[in-house]
């Protein structure tokens, strides 16, 4: 019997069963808040389709944080003041075709100072884009007491400007602040302040779906004292930069350099936190990759050469398992990789589609080689805010060249994911992950 017809004919029984199991069913609403309702699944048996609860996927990090008592007062969006740039302080806007990542900056910035001796967070202020005046002994310069996030604002086909899951960035930023001995803050207050900043500089949001406005919230320790200790003074600031594609349009898939002697992160470290000290030491290895004719580094870990990240992106592999079924895997959140927001979005979308298994598990270069030789390796791709999704076509590993058929698949998964994510970001697909600002 057709399931849909059966449901309509017996909807009174369905409603009665739902009420018995715990009341009305509620859907998620708003801008993608942290309260997630259980998803529902219909299971058929010989008598009647039964409703069973499927637990929602857990967040990749705590979505709320309890501020330490000594953090003091929190800043509020309602206290925000604005000092607009004078005409001579306005910057010329680049042509969208000339945009490069992180090269140009808008006219204004957001600043929120923190001083423990003054009671905690001070009032937020939007000012003209300007240099920071810091003491040479500021802790950020000596002990890398700093962290940052990467977000974007997108101008949709309807002219509206959207963020993408900004509450996730705020939660991850607070977790990193706690790990770095820096003060935590109320994420929603910063989101509202950044939305105001973007609206003030709204003409810098590109009028095209091939570009966006990159948002860089940053938190640094500015106490002017030497000594490895938490900073009693800090500065939270946000700058904006219009950006084009992270990789050049028309470029083929990525070529990766996998050298086991280099390690990006290790257990118990801060490989899962977005701190600058994770990035500076990778520059030398990236230069080595370029000398070998590769675009990015494929970071490996352990004696078994586990894949962890590609460049500054999370990595996914689609392959055919031993049962002849497609399976998507990505490294687990075991402290070695950044809990990416694009990563989390991909996992959730694929779970919702329900077309293949999605697993978080370790996988190694010997496994990749074996799958390639057996013709079961289908796709490899990187994922992150800057590049969204980037296909991988080649790996250079210990003197061997491994070709990856990502681009040669019929209707490749990476492209479907890219189109779905960008449709949400640019407003073509209505979705709670899109946060419309006004």
PDB file of C-alpha atoms in Angstrom, residues 60-62 147-148 172 175-177 179-180 264 269-276 278-279 335 337-339:
ATOM      1  CA  UNK A  60      30.965  19.480  17.458  1.00  0.00           C
ATOM      2  CA  UNK A  61      31.690  21.653  20.513  1.00  0.00           C
ATOM      3  CA  UNK A  62      29.718  23.118  23.447  1.00  0.00           C
ATOM      4  CA  UNK A 147      42.653  33.479  18.438  1.00  0.00           C
ATOM      5  CA  UNK A 148      40.365  34.249  15.531  1.00  0.00           C
ATOM      6  CA  UNK A 172      33.916  27.761  18.797  1.00  0.00           C
ATOM      7  CA  UNK A 175      35.816  27.429  23.555  1.00  0.00           C
ATOM      8  CA  UNK A 176      39.127  28.616  22.116  1.00  0.00           C
ATOM      9  CA  UNK A 177      39.161  31.687  24.366  1.00  0.00           C
ATOM     10  CA  UNK A 179      41.610  27.249  26.272  1.00  0.00           C
ATOM     11  CA  UNK A 180      43.806  30.338  25.705  1.00  0.00           C
ATOM     12  CA  UNK A 264      50.327  19.674  12.181  1.00  0.00           C
ATOM     13  CA  UNK A 269      47.476  19.984  21.918  1.00  0.00           C
ATOM     14  CA  UNK A 270      45.400  22.736  20.345  1.00  0.00           C
ATOM     15  CA  UNK A 271      44.953  21.348  16.829  1.00  0.00           C
ATOM     16  CA  UNK A 272      41.199  21.619  17.401  1.00  0.00           C
ATOM     17  CA  UNK A 273      41.333  25.310  18.300  1.00  0.00           C
ATOM     18  CA  UNK A 274      41.538  28.251  15.898  1.00  0.00           C
ATOM     19  CA  UNK A 275      44.709  29.879  17.216  1.00  0.00           C
ATOM     20  CA  UNK A 276      47.384  31.540  15.113  1.00  0.00           C
ATOM     21  CA  UNK A 278      48.563  26.425  14.513  1.00  0.00           C
ATOM     22  CA  UNK A 279      49.148  28.245  11.237  1.00  0.00           C
ATOM     23  CA  UNK A 335      41.746  16.795  19.071  1.00  0.00           C
ATOM     24  CA  UNK A 337      41.578  18.556  13.573  1.00  0.00           C
ATOM     25  CA  UNK A 338      39.577  21.762  13.647  1.00  0.00           C
ATOM     26  CA  UNK A 339      35.845  21.145  14.220  1.00  0.00           C
TER      27      UNK A 339
END
